mmCIF file with all atom_site columns, C-alpha atoms in Angstrom:
data_model
loop_
_atom_site.group_PDB
_atom_site.id
_atom_site.type_symbol
_atom_site.label_atom_id
_atom_site.label_alt_id
_atom_site.label_comp_id
_atom_site.label_asym_id
_atom_site.label_entity_id
_atom_site.label_seq_id
_atom_site.pdbx_PDB_ins_code
_atom_site.Cartn_x
_atom_site.Cartn_y
_atom_site.Cartn_z
_atom_site.occupancy
_atom_site.B_iso_or_equiv
_atom_site.pdbx_formal_charge
_atom_site.auth_seq_id
_atom_site.auth_comp_id
_atom_site.auth_asym_id
_atom_site.auth_atom_id
_atom_site.pdbx_PDB_model_num
ATOM 1   C CA . MET A 1 1   ? 0.011   0.050  -0.069  1.00 0.00 ? 237 MET A CA 1
ATOM 2   C CA . ASP A 1 2   ? 2.833   2.469  0.895   1.00 0.00 ? 238 ASP A CA 1
ATOM 3   C CA . GLU A 1 3   ? 4.414   1.603  -2.543  1.00 0.00 ? 239 GLU A CA 1
ATOM 4   C CA . LEU A 1 4   ? 1.155   2.341  -4.275  1.00 0.00 ? 240 LEU A CA 1
ATOM 5   C CA . LEU A 1 5   ? 0.834   5.740  -2.618  1.00 0.00 ? 241 LEU A CA 1
ATOM 6   C CA . SER A 1 6   ? 4.318   6.638  -3.398  1.00 0.00 ? 242 SER A CA 1
ATOM 7   C CA . LEU A 1 7   ? 3.993   6.174  -7.066  1.00 0.00 ? 243 LEU A CA 1
ATOM 8   C CA . SER A 1 8   ? 4.297   9.219  -9.165  1.00 0.00 ? 244 SER A CA 1
ATOM 9   C CA . VAL A 1 9   ? 4.643   10.065 -12.851 1.00 0.00 ? 245 VAL A CA 1
ATOM 10  C CA . ASP A 1 10  ? 6.856   12.418 -14.541 1.00 0.00 ? 246 ASP A CA 1
ATOM 11  C CA . ALA A 1 11  ? 5.707   16.021 -14.829 1.00 0.00 ? 247 ALA A CA 1
ATOM 12  C CA . PRO A 1 12  ? 3.914   16.631 -18.247 1.00 0.00 ? 248 PRO A CA 1
ATOM 13  C CA . SER A 1 13  ? 5.966   18.483 -20.902 1.00 0.00 ? 249 SER A CA 1
ATOM 14  C CA . TRP A 1 14  ? 5.356   22.175 -21.325 1.00 0.00 ? 250 TRP A CA 1
ATOM 15  C CA . ARG A 1 15  ? 3.995   21.365 -24.792 1.00 0.00 ? 251 ARG A CA 1
ATOM 16  C CA . MET A 1 16  ? 1.301   19.036 -23.337 1.00 0.00 ? 252 MET A CA 1
ATOM 17  C CA . VAL A 1 17  ? 0.516   21.612 -20.586 1.00 0.00 ? 253 VAL A CA 1
ATOM 18  C CA . PHE A 1 18  ? 0.060   24.353 -23.155 1.00 0.00 ? 254 PHE A CA 1
ATOM 19  C CA . GLY A 1 19  ? -1.824  22.178 -25.517 1.00 0.00 ? 255 GLY A CA 1
ATOM 20  C CA . SER A 1 20  ? -4.166  20.826 -22.725 1.00 0.00 ? 256 SER A CA 1
ATOM 21  C CA . LEU A 1 21  ? -4.908  24.374 -21.450 1.00 0.00 ? 257 LEU A CA 1
ATOM 22  C CA . LEU A 1 22  ? -5.611  25.691 -24.996 1.00 0.00 ? 258 LEU A CA 1
ATOM 23  C CA . VAL A 1 23  ? -7.936  22.813 -25.913 1.00 0.00 ? 259 VAL A CA 1
ATOM 24  C CA . ALA A 1 24  ? -9.747  23.196 -22.406 1.00 0.00 ? 260 ALA A CA 1
ATOM 25  C CA . TYR A 1 25  ? -10.240 26.978 -22.939 1.00 0.00 ? 261 TYR A CA 1
ATOM 26  C CA . VAL A 1 26  ? -11.557 26.698 -26.488 1.00 0.00 ? 262 VAL A CA 1
ATOM 27  C CA . LEU A 1 27  ? -13.871 23.854 -25.645 1.00 0.00 ? 263 LEU A CA 1
ATOM 28  C CA . SER A 1 28  ? -15.244 25.641 -22.498 1.00 0.00 ? 264 SER A CA 1
ATOM 29  C CA . GLN A 1 29  ? -15.357 28.888 -24.348 1.00 0.00 ? 265 GLN A CA 1
ATOM 30  C CA . ALA A 1 30  ? -17.643 27.059 -26.986 1.00 0.00 ? 266 ALA A CA 1
ATOM 31  C CA . ILE A 1 31  ? -19.878 25.676 -24.137 1.00 0.00 ? 267 ILE A CA 1
ATOM 32  C CA . ALA A 1 32  ? -20.154 29.108 -22.560 1.00 0.00 ? 268 ALA A CA 1
ATOM 33  C CA . GLY A 1 33  ? -20.982 30.709 -25.891 1.00 0.00 ? 269 GLY A CA 1
ATOM 34  C CA . VAL A 1 34  ? -23.741 28.249 -26.672 1.00 0.00 ? 270 VAL A CA 1
ATOM 35  C CA . TYR A 1 35  ? -25.104 28.682 -23.268 1.00 0.00 ? 271 TYR A CA 1
ATOM 36  C CA . ALA A 1 36  ? -25.289 32.483 -23.449 1.00 0.00 ? 272 ALA A CA 1
ATOM 37  C CA . TYR A 1 37  ? -26.911 32.386 -26.974 1.00 0.00 ? 273 TYR A CA 1
ATOM 38  C CA . THR A 1 38  ? -29.493 29.756 -26.057 1.00 0.00 ? 274 THR A CA 1
ATOM 39  C CA . HIS A 1 39  ? -30.344 30.984 -22.523 1.00 0.00 ? 275 HIS A CA 1
ATOM 40  C CA . GLN A 1 40  ? -33.990 31.618 -21.740 1.00 0.00 ? 276 GLN A CA 1
ATOM 41  C CA . GLY A 1 41  ? -35.639 33.332 -18.829 1.00 0.00 ? 277 GLY A CA 1
ATOM 42  C CA . LEU A 1 42  ? -34.440 35.961 -16.324 1.00 0.00 ? 278 LEU A CA 1
ATOM 43  C CA . SER A 1 43  ? -31.735 34.000 -14.428 1.00 0.00 ? 279 SER A CA 1
ATOM 44  C CA . TYR A 1 44  ? -28.967 34.902 -16.852 1.00 0.00 ? 280 TYR A CA 1
ATOM 45  C CA . SER A 1 45  ? -25.596 35.756 -15.204 1.00 0.00 ? 281 SER A CA 1
ATOM 46  C CA . ARG A 1 46  ? -22.504 36.978 -16.798 1.00 0.00 ? 282 ARG A CA 1
ATOM 47  C CA . SER A 1 47  ? -20.409 35.730 -13.870 1.00 0.00 ? 283 SER A CA 1
ATOM 48  C CA . PHE A 1 48  ? -22.005 32.268 -14.545 1.00 0.00 ? 284 PHE A CA 1
ATOM 49  C CA . VAL A 1 49  ? -20.823 32.330 -18.165 1.00 0.00 ? 285 VAL A CA 1
ATOM 50  C CA . ILE A 1 50  ? -17.216 33.266 -17.064 1.00 0.00 ? 286 ILE A CA 1
ATOM 51  C CA . ALA A 1 51  ? -17.352 30.404 -14.531 1.00 0.00 ? 287 ALA A CA 1
ATOM 52  C CA . LEU A 1 52  ? -18.038 27.985 -17.180 1.00 0.00 ? 288 LEU A CA 1
ATOM 53  C CA . VAL A 1 53  ? -14.948 28.921 -19.108 1.00 0.00 ? 289 VAL A CA 1
ATOM 54  C CA . ALA A 1 54  ? -12.718 29.015 -15.900 1.00 0.00 ? 290 ALA A CA 1
ATOM 55  C CA . SER A 1 55  ? -14.135 25.623 -14.541 1.00 0.00 ? 291 SER A CA 1
ATOM 56  C CA . GLY A 1 56  ? -13.074 23.863 -17.814 1.00 0.00 ? 292 GLY A CA 1
ATOM 57  C CA . VAL A 1 57  ? -9.494  25.361 -17.530 1.00 0.00 ? 293 VAL A CA 1
ATOM 58  C CA . LEU A 1 58  ? -9.444  24.521 -13.946 1.00 0.00 ? 294 LEU A CA 1
ATOM 59  C CA . ALA A 1 59  ? -10.382 20.854 -14.543 1.00 0.00 ? 295 ALA A CA 1
ATOM 60  C CA . ALA A 1 60  ? -7.479  20.562 -17.009 1.00 0.00 ? 296 ALA A CA 1
ATOM 61  C CA . VAL A 1 61  ? -5.070  21.965 -14.447 1.00 0.00 ? 297 VAL A CA 1
ATOM 62  C CA . LEU A 1 62  ? -6.274  19.482 -11.809 1.00 0.00 ? 298 LEU A CA 1
ATOM 63  C CA . MET A 1 63  ? -5.880  16.601 -14.183 1.00 0.00 ? 299 MET A CA 1
ATOM 64  C CA . LEU A 1 64  ? -2.513  17.625 -15.284 1.00 0.00 ? 300 LEU A CA 1
ATOM 65  C CA . THR A 1 65  ? -1.505  18.022 -11.610 1.00 0.00 ? 301 THR A CA 1
ATOM 66  C CA . ILE A 1 66  ? -2.754  14.624 -10.569 1.00 0.00 ? 302 ILE A CA 1
ATOM 67  C CA . GLY A 1 67  ? -1.303  12.786 -13.551 1.00 0.00 ? 303 GLY A CA 1
ATOM 68  C CA . GLY A 1 68  ? -1.247  9.096  -12.590 1.00 0.00 ? 304 GLY A CA 1
ATOM 69  C CA . SER A 1 69  ? -0.437  9.710  -8.854  1.00 0.00 ? 305 SER A CA 1
ATOM 70  C CA . LEU A 1 70  ? -2.908  8.272  -6.553  1.00 0.00 ? 306 LEU A CA 1
ATOM 71  C CA . ALA A 1 71  ? -1.680  10.295 -3.614  1.00 0.00 ? 307 ALA A CA 1
ATOM 72  C CA . ARG A 1 72  ? -2.090  13.528 -5.528  1.00 0.00 ? 308 ARG A CA 1
ATOM 73  C CA . GLY A 1 73  ? -5.653  12.596 -6.529  1.00 0.00 ? 309 GLY A CA 1
ATOM 74  C CA . ILE A 1 74  ? -6.672  11.876 -2.871  1.00 0.00 ? 310 ILE A CA 1
ATOM 75  C CA . GLY A 1 75  ? -5.163  15.011 -1.708  1.00 0.00 ? 311 GLY A CA 1
ATOM 76  C CA . ILE A 1 76  ? -6.918  17.254 -4.297  1.00 0.00 ? 312 ILE A CA 1
ATOM 77  C CA . VAL A 1 77  ? -10.216 15.500 -3.704  1.00 0.00 ? 313 VAL A CA 1
ATOM 78  C CA . GLY A 1 78  ? -9.829  16.034 0.040   1.00 0.00 ? 314 GLY A CA 1
ATOM 79  C CA . THR A 1 79  ? -9.083  19.774 -0.619  1.00 0.00 ? 315 THR A CA 1
ATOM 80  C CA . LEU A 1 80  ? -12.099 20.162 -2.973  1.00 0.00 ? 316 LEU A CA 1
ATOM 81  C CA . ALA A 1 81  ? -14.307 18.555 -0.275  1.00 0.00 ? 317 ALA A CA 1
ATOM 82  C CA . LEU A 1 82  ? -13.539 21.476 1.988   1.00 0.00 ? 318 LEU A CA 1
ATOM 83  C CA . VAL A 1 83  ? -14.709 24.024 -0.559  1.00 0.00 ? 319 VAL A CA 1
ATOM 84  C CA . ARG A 1 84  ? -18.445 24.741 -0.418  1.00 0.00 ? 320 ARG A CA 1
ATOM 85  C CA . PHE A 1 85  ? -20.356 26.270 -3.277  1.00 0.00 ? 321 PHE A CA 1
ATOM 86  C CA . ARG A 1 86  ? -23.527 28.055 -2.282  1.00 0.00 ? 322 ARG A CA 1
ATOM 87  C CA . THR A 1 87  ? -24.606 29.444 -5.510  1.00 0.00 ? 323 THR A CA 1
ATOM 88  C CA . ASN A 1 88  ? -28.084 28.481 -6.396  1.00 0.00 ? 324 ASN A CA 1
ATOM 89  C CA . LEU A 1 89  ? -28.532 27.406 -10.057 1.00 0.00 ? 325 LEU A CA 1
ATOM 90  C CA . HIS A 1 90  ? -32.077 28.558 -11.132 1.00 0.00 ? 326 HIS A CA 1
ATOM 91  C CA . ASP A 1 91  ? -32.259 26.374 -14.322 1.00 0.00 ? 327 ASP A CA 1
ATOM 92  C CA . PRO A 1 92  ? -31.631 22.706 -14.047 1.00 0.00 ? 328 PRO A CA 1
ATOM 93  C CA . LEU A 1 93  ? -29.887 22.923 -17.527 1.00 0.00 ? 329 LEU A CA 1
ATOM 94  C CA . ASP A 1 94  ? -27.188 25.094 -15.947 1.00 0.00 ? 330 ASP A CA 1
ATOM 95  C CA . ILE A 1 95  ? -25.986 22.122 -13.841 1.00 0.00 ? 331 ILE A CA 1
ATOM 96  C CA . VAL A 1 96  ? -25.585 20.188 -17.249 1.00 0.00 ? 332 VAL A CA 1
ATOM 97  C CA . PHE A 1 97  ? -23.603 23.096 -18.737 1.00 0.00 ? 333 PHE A CA 1
ATOM 98  C CA . VAL A 1 98  ? -21.282 23.073 -15.728 1.00 0.00 ? 334 VAL A CA 1
ATOM 99  C CA . LEU A 1 99  ? -20.742 19.397 -15.944 1.00 0.00 ? 335 LEU A CA 1
ATOM 100 C CA . ALA A 1 100 ? -19.968 19.659 -19.692 1.00 0.00 ? 336 ALA A CA 1
ATOM 101 C CA . ALA A 1 101 ? -17.417 22.279 -19.058 1.00 0.00 ? 337 ALA A CA 1
ATOM 102 C CA . PHE A 1 102 ? -15.769 20.279 -16.310 1.00 0.00 ? 338 PHE A CA 1
ATOM 103 C CA . THR A 1 103 ? -15.900 17.154 -18.524 1.00 0.00 ? 339 THR A CA 1
ATOM 104 C CA . ALA A 1 104 ? -14.164 19.005 -21.397 1.00 0.00 ? 340 ALA A CA 1
ATOM 105 C CA . GLY A 1 105 ? -11.389 20.203 -18.997 1.00 0.00 ? 341 GLY A CA 1
ATOM 106 C CA . VAL A 1 106 ? -10.793 16.616 -17.741 1.00 0.00 ? 342 VAL A CA 1
ATOM 107 C CA . ALA A 1 107 ? -10.598 15.231 -21.231 1.00 0.00 ? 343 ALA A CA 1
ATOM 108 C CA . ALA A 1 108 ? -8.155  17.960 -22.146 1.00 0.00 ? 344 ALA A CA 1
ATOM 109 C CA . GLY A 1 109 ? -6.079  17.568 -19.020 1.00 0.00 ? 345 GLY A CA 1
ATOM 110 C CA . THR A 1 110 ? -5.706  13.808 -19.647 1.00 0.00 ? 346 THR A CA 1
ATOM 111 C CA . GLY A 1 111 ? -4.622  14.395 -23.237 1.00 0.00 ? 347 GLY A CA 1
ATOM 112 C CA . ASN A 1 112 ? -7.861  12.923 -24.746 1.00 0.00 ? 348 ASN A CA 1
ATOM 113 C CA . TYR A 1 113 ? -8.263  15.767 -27.170 1.00 0.00 ? 349 TYR A CA 1
ATOM 114 C CA . ALA A 1 114 ? -10.312 13.887 -29.803 1.00 0.00 ? 350 ALA A CA 1
ATOM 115 C CA . ILE A 1 115 ? -12.705 12.546 -27.206 1.00 0.00 ? 351 ILE A CA 1
ATOM 116 C CA . GLY A 1 116 ? -13.085 15.933 -25.627 1.00 0.00 ? 352 GLY A CA 1
ATOM 117 C CA . THR A 1 117 ? -13.615 17.754 -28.939 1.00 0.00 ? 353 THR A CA 1
ATOM 118 C CA . LEU A 1 118 ? -16.161 15.315 -30.313 1.00 0.00 ? 354 LEU A CA 1
ATOM 119 C CA . GLY A 1 119 ? -17.983 14.907 -26.992 1.00 0.00 ? 355 GLY A CA 1
ATOM 120 C CA . THR A 1 120 ? -18.285 18.712 -26.628 1.00 0.00 ? 356 THR A CA 1
ATOM 121 C CA . LEU A 1 121 ? -19.339 19.206 -30.164 1.00 0.00 ? 357 LEU A CA 1
ATOM 122 C CA . ALA A 1 122 ? -22.195 16.556 -29.790 1.00 0.00 ? 358 ALA A CA 1
ATOM 123 C CA . PHE A 1 123 ? -23.188 18.058 -26.477 1.00 0.00 ? 359 PHE A CA 1
ATOM 124 C CA . LEU A 1 124 ? -23.471 21.575 -28.002 1.00 0.00 ? 360 LEU A CA 1
ATOM 125 C CA . LEU A 1 125 ? -25.408 20.334 -30.953 1.00 0.00 ? 361 LEU A CA 1
ATOM 126 C CA . ILE A 1 126 ? -27.912 18.386 -28.945 1.00 0.00 ? 362 ILE A CA 1
ATOM 127 C CA . ALA A 1 127 ? -28.306 21.150 -26.267 1.00 0.00 ? 363 ALA A CA 1
ATOM 128 C CA . GLY A 1 128 ? -28.675 23.883 -28.847 1.00 0.00 ? 364 GLY A CA 1
ATOM 129 C CA . LEU A 1 129 ? -31.270 22.108 -30.940 1.00 0.00 ? 365 LEU A CA 1
ATOM 130 C CA . LEU A 1 130 ? -33.312 21.102 -27.932 1.00 0.00 ? 366 LEU A CA 1
ATOM 131 C CA . ARG A 1 131 ? -33.137 24.479 -26.253 1.00 0.00 ? 367 ARG A CA 1
ATOM 132 C CA . MET A 1 132 ? -33.955 26.441 -29.342 1.00 0.00 ? 368 MET A CA 1
ATOM 133 C CA . SER A 1 133 ? -36.709 24.145 -30.610 1.00 0.00 ? 369 SER A CA 1
ATOM 134 C CA . ASP A 1 134 ? -40.228 23.527 -29.058 1.00 0.00 ? 370 ASP A CA 1
ATOM 135 C CA . PHE A 1 135 ? -39.133 20.234 -27.569 1.00 0.00 ? 371 PHE A CA 1
ATOM 136 C CA . GLY A 1 136 ? -40.847 19.828 -24.139 1.00 0.00 ? 372 GLY A CA 1
ATOM 137 C CA . SER A 1 137 ? -42.968 22.904 -24.461 1.00 0.00 ? 373 SER A CA 1
ATOM 138 C CA . GLN A 1 138 ? -46.583 22.543 -23.478 1.00 0.00 ? 374 GLN A CA 1
ATOM 139 C CA . ARG A 1 139 ? -47.535 25.806 -25.267 1.00 0.00 ? 375 ARG A CA 1
ATOM 140 C CA . ARG A 1 140 ? -49.309 27.187 -22.107 1.00 0.00 ? 376 ARG A CA 1
ATOM 141 C CA . PHE A 1 141 ? -49.554 30.863 -21.412 1.00 0.00 ? 377 PHE A CA 1
ATOM 142 C CA . ASP A 1 142 ? -50.377 31.112 -17.788 1.00 0.00 ? 378 ASP A CA 1
ATOM 143 C CA . GLY A 1 143 ? -50.673 34.258 -15.822 1.00 0.00 ? 379 GLY A CA 1
ATOM 144 C CA . ILE A 1 144 ? -52.016 36.049 -12.768 1.00 0.00 ? 380 ILE A CA 1
ATOM 145 C CA . LEU A 1 145 ? -54.452 39.036 -13.321 1.00 0.00 ? 381 LEU A CA 1
ATOM 146 C CA . ARG A 1 146 ? -55.206 41.662 -10.695 1.00 0.00 ? 382 ARG A CA 1
ATOM 147 C CA . VAL A 1 147 ? -57.862 44.216 -10.911 1.00 0.00 ? 383 VAL A CA 1
ATOM 148 C CA . GLN A 1 148 ? -60.031 46.380 -8.722  1.00 0.00 ? 384 GLN A CA 1
ATOM 149 C CA . LEU A 1 149 ? -63.714 46.787 -9.402  1.00 0.00 ? 385 LEU A CA 1
ATOM 150 C CA . PRO A 1 150 ? -66.655 48.153 -7.558  1.00 0.00 ? 386 PRO A CA 1
ATOM 151 C CA . SER A 1 151 ? -68.495 45.623 -5.691  1.00 0.00 ? 387 SER A CA 1
ATOM 152 C CA . THR A 1 152 ? -71.467 45.241 -8.007  1.00 0.00 ? 388 THR A CA 1
ATOM 153 C CA . THR A 1 153 ? -72.762 42.267 -9.903  1.00 0.00 ? 389 THR A CA 1
ATOM 154 C CA . ASP A 1 154 ? -72.722 44.072 -13.159 1.00 0.00 ? 390 ASP A CA 1
ATOM 155 C CA . ASP A 1 155 ? -69.115 44.865 -13.037 1.00 0.00 ? 391 ASP A CA 1
ATOM 156 C CA . GLU A 1 156 ? -68.193 41.248 -12.265 1.00 0.00 ? 392 GLU A CA 1
ATOM 157 C CA . ARG A 1 157 ? -70.341 40.026 -15.203 1.00 0.00 ? 393 ARG A CA 1
ATOM 158 C CA . SER A 1 158 ? -68.605 42.571 -17.669 1.00 0.00 ? 394 SER A CA 1
ATOM 159 C CA . LEU A 1 159 ? -65.192 41.364 -16.518 1.00 0.00 ? 395 LEU A CA 1
ATOM 160 C CA . SER A 1 160 ? -66.171 37.700 -16.798 1.00 0.00 ? 396 SER A CA 1
ATOM 161 C CA . GLU A 1 161 ? -67.159 38.324 -20.533 1.00 0.00 ? 397 GLU A CA 1
ATOM 162 C CA . VAL A 1 162 ? -63.788 39.976 -21.236 1.00 0.00 ? 398 VAL A CA 1
ATOM 163 C CA . LEU A 1 163 ? -61.914 37.003 -19.720 1.00 0.00 ? 399 LEU A CA 1
ATOM 164 C CA . SER A 1 164 ? -63.940 34.511 -21.617 1.00 0.00 ? 400 SER A CA 1
ATOM 165 C CA . ARG A 1 165 ? -63.056 36.170 -24.889 1.00 0.00 ? 401 ARG A CA 1
ATOM 166 C CA . HIS A 1 166 ? -59.310 36.285 -24.245 1.00 0.00 ? 402 HIS A CA 1
ATOM 167 C CA . CYS A 1 167 ? -58.564 33.186 -22.116 1.00 0.00 ? 403 CYS A CA 1
ATOM 168 C CA . LYS A 1 168 ? -59.010 29.458 -22.460 1.00 0.00 ? 404 LYS A CA 1
ATOM 169 C CA . SER A 1 169 ? -59.844 29.323 -18.720 1.00 0.00 ? 405 SER A CA 1
ATOM 170 C CA . PHE A 1 170 ? -59.817 31.444 -15.577 1.00 0.00 ? 406 PHE A CA 1
ATOM 171 C CA . LEU A 1 171 ? -60.261 30.954 -11.997 1.00 0.00 ? 407 LEU A CA 1
ATOM 172 C CA . LEU A 1 172 ? -60.961 33.547 -9.208  1.00 0.00 ? 408 LEU A CA 1
ATOM 173 C CA . VAL A 1 173 ? -58.402 32.717 -6.601  1.00 0.00 ? 409 VAL A CA 1
ATOM 174 C CA . THR A 1 174 ? -58.419 35.829 -4.334  1.00 0.00 ? 410 THR A CA 1
ATOM 175 C CA . LEU A 1 175 ? -61.053 38.272 -3.422  1.00 0.00 ? 411 LEU A CA 1
ATOM 176 C CA . ARG A 1 176 ? -60.285 41.215 -1.066  1.00 0.00 ? 412 ARG A CA 1
ATOM 177 C CA . GLN A 1 177 ? -62.194 44.161 0.109   1.00 0.00 ? 413 GLN A CA 1
ATOM 178 C CA . MET A 1 178 ? -60.605 47.703 -0.413  1.00 0.00 ? 414 MET A CA 1
ATOM 179 C CA . MET A 1 179 ? -61.590 51.192 0.468   1.00 0.00 ? 415 MET A CA 1
ATOM 180 C CA . GLN A 1 180 ? -63.861 50.138 3.314   1.00 0.00 ? 416 GLN A CA 1
ATOM 181 C CA . GLY A 1 181 ? -65.786 47.661 1.078   1.00 0.00 ? 417 GLY A CA 1
ATOM 182 C CA . ARG A 1 182 ? -66.585 49.989 -1.742  1.00 0.00 ? 418 ARG A CA 1
ATOM 183 C CA . GLN A 1 183 ? -64.213 48.127 -4.135  1.00 0.00 ? 419 GLN A CA 1
ATOM 184 C CA . LEU A 1 184 ? -63.011 44.545 -4.320  1.00 0.00 ? 420 LEU A CA 1
ATOM 185 C CA . GLU A 1 185 ? -59.655 43.425 -5.643  1.00 0.00 ? 421 GLU A CA 1
ATOM 186 C CA . ARG A 1 186 ? -59.882 40.340 -7.630  1.00 0.00 ? 422 ARG A CA 1
ATOM 187 C CA . VAL A 1 187 ? -57.044 38.002 -8.528  1.00 0.00 ? 423 VAL A CA 1
ATOM 188 C CA . TYR A 1 188 ? -57.485 35.435 -11.312 1.00 0.00 ? 424 TYR A CA 1
ATOM 189 C CA . GLN A 1 189 ? -55.363 32.648 -12.407 1.00 0.00 ? 425 GLN A CA 1
ATOM 190 C CA . LEU A 1 190 ? -55.887 32.281 -16.169 1.00 0.00 ? 426 LEU A CA 1
ATOM 191 C CA . THR A 1 191 ? -54.664 30.675 -19.314 1.00 0.00 ? 427 THR A CA 1
ATOM 192 C CA . LEU A 1 192 ? -54.432 32.917 -22.399 1.00 0.00 ? 428 LEU A CA 1
ATOM 193 C CA . ARG A 1 193 ? -55.423 31.646 -25.831 1.00 0.00 ? 429 ARG A CA 1
ATOM 194 C CA . ASN A 1 194 ? -52.131 32.711 -27.300 1.00 0.00 ? 430 ASN A CA 1
ATOM 195 C CA . ALA A 1 195 ? -48.975 34.694 -26.221 1.00 0.00 ? 431 ALA A CA 1
ATOM 196 C CA . GLN A 1 196 ? -50.045 37.761 -28.325 1.00 0.00 ? 432 GLN A CA 1
ATOM 197 C CA . SER A 1 197 ? -53.273 38.396 -26.419 1.00 0.00 ? 433 SER A CA 1
ATOM 198 C CA . GLU A 1 198 ? -51.451 39.768 -23.371 1.00 0.00 ? 434 GLU A CA 1
ATOM 199 C CA . ALA A 1 199 ? -51.710 43.401 -24.337 1.00 0.00 ? 435 ALA A CA 1
ATOM 200 C CA . SER A 1 200 ? -55.194 43.081 -25.615 1.00 0.00 ? 436 SER A CA 1
ATOM 201 C CA . LEU A 1 201 ? -56.400 41.473 -22.433 1.00 0.00 ? 437 LEU A CA 1
ATOM 202 C CA . VAL A 1 202 ? -54.995 44.293 -20.329 1.00 0.00 ? 438 VAL A CA 1
ATOM 203 C CA . SER A 1 203 ? -56.557 46.788 -22.516 1.00 0.00 ? 439 SER A CA 1
ATOM 204 C CA . ALA A 1 204 ? -59.893 45.037 -22.570 1.00 0.00 ? 440 ALA A CA 1
ATOM 205 C CA . VAL A 1 205 ? -59.877 44.765 -18.749 1.00 0.00 ? 441 VAL A CA 1
ATOM 206 C CA . THR A 1 206 ? -58.897 48.363 -18.229 1.00 0.00 ? 442 THR A CA 1
ATOM 207 C CA . ALA A 1 207 ? -61.883 49.323 -20.488 1.00 0.00 ? 443 ALA A CA 1
ATOM 208 C CA . VAL A 1 208 ? -64.300 47.655 -18.071 1.00 0.00 ? 444 VAL A CA 1
ATOM 209 C CA . PRO A 1 209 ? -66.247 50.452 -16.385 1.00 0.00 ? 445 PRO A CA 1
ATOM 210 C CA . GLY A 1 210 ? -64.757 51.083 -12.867 1.00 0.00 ? 446 GLY A CA 1
ATOM 211 C CA . ALA A 1 211 ? -61.645 48.869 -13.506 1.00 0.00 ? 447 ALA A CA 1
ATOM 212 C CA . THR A 1 212 ? -58.460 50.274 -11.798 1.00 0.00 ? 448 THR A CA 1
ATOM 213 C CA . GLY A 1 213 ? -55.205 48.833 -10.747 1.00 0.00 ? 449 GLY A CA 1
ATOM 214 C CA . VAL A 1 214 ? -55.026 46.228 -13.704 1.00 0.00 ? 450 VAL A CA 1
ATOM 215 C CA . SER A 1 215 ? -51.847 44.217 -13.820 1.00 0.00 ? 451 SER A CA 1
ATOM 216 C CA . LEU A 1 216 ? -51.075 41.086 -15.617 1.00 0.00 ? 452 LEU A CA 1
ATOM 217 C CA . ALA A 1 217 ? -48.055 38.858 -14.395 1.00 0.00 ? 453 ALA A CA 1
ATOM 218 C CA . MET A 1 218 ? -47.099 35.978 -16.800 1.00 0.00 ? 454 MET A CA 1
ATOM 219 C CA . GLN A 1 219 ? -45.619 32.972 -15.319 1.00 0.00 ? 455 GLN A CA 1
ATOM 220 C CA . GLU A 1 220 ? -43.046 30.396 -16.789 1.00 0.00 ? 456 GLU A CA 1
ATOM 221 C CA . ALA A 1 221 ? -41.949 27.263 -15.046 1.00 0.00 ? 457 ALA A CA 1
ATOM 222 C CA . THR A 1 222 ? -38.274 27.714 -16.000 1.00 0.00 ? 458 THR A CA 1
ATOM 223 C CA . VAL A 1 223 ? -38.060 31.271 -14.661 1.00 0.00 ? 459 VAL A CA 1
ATOM 224 C CA . GLU A 1 224 ? -37.397 31.940 -11.070 1.00 0.00 ? 460 GLU A CA 1
ATOM 225 C CA . LEU A 1 225 ? -37.839 35.637 -9.936  1.00 0.00 ? 461 LEU A CA 1
#
């Protein structure tokens, strides 16, 4: 066992170090570029894009440092175990991109340039096509509508007619008295007929006699505010 732990390999040549770091940078840069181009939602972070590139290069450095030494590998794993990452990734696909950048760095650091390049290209092609296509989309346009109306039956009937024209379905989820009972704030959960009807819905609800404080918040499952 002592002999196994004492085994080490010769340090890699400067040519291999330079080549590995260059390949790791190019591959992780490509991964970060595709991520930035195809990202959807409000959770975009420039720091995360930079971290993708840096993580690929760092993985290559780690593999070059470890080489074939078991002792070095155990030491580095133990050191990394002490580091805690508290950044919350809002999109599950972000984790996949981090793994892709790290994998590219590992491939470059071990000298498997062909595998790393082909694997990265395959990942970028699949991830790009799936993310830019409608794969997995349910074509639902859900939102929350808030509106204040006088507490009369006629006003509620007029609002229901407007919602019926613009929405596939709607449900009253909250009803709150305001201005000492003279007005009621209504909160509806609704599904629009299409994405282009957002502005027309707001305009139509605002045109309802007595309607004030009209607001529409669209929801998307992949976006975390």
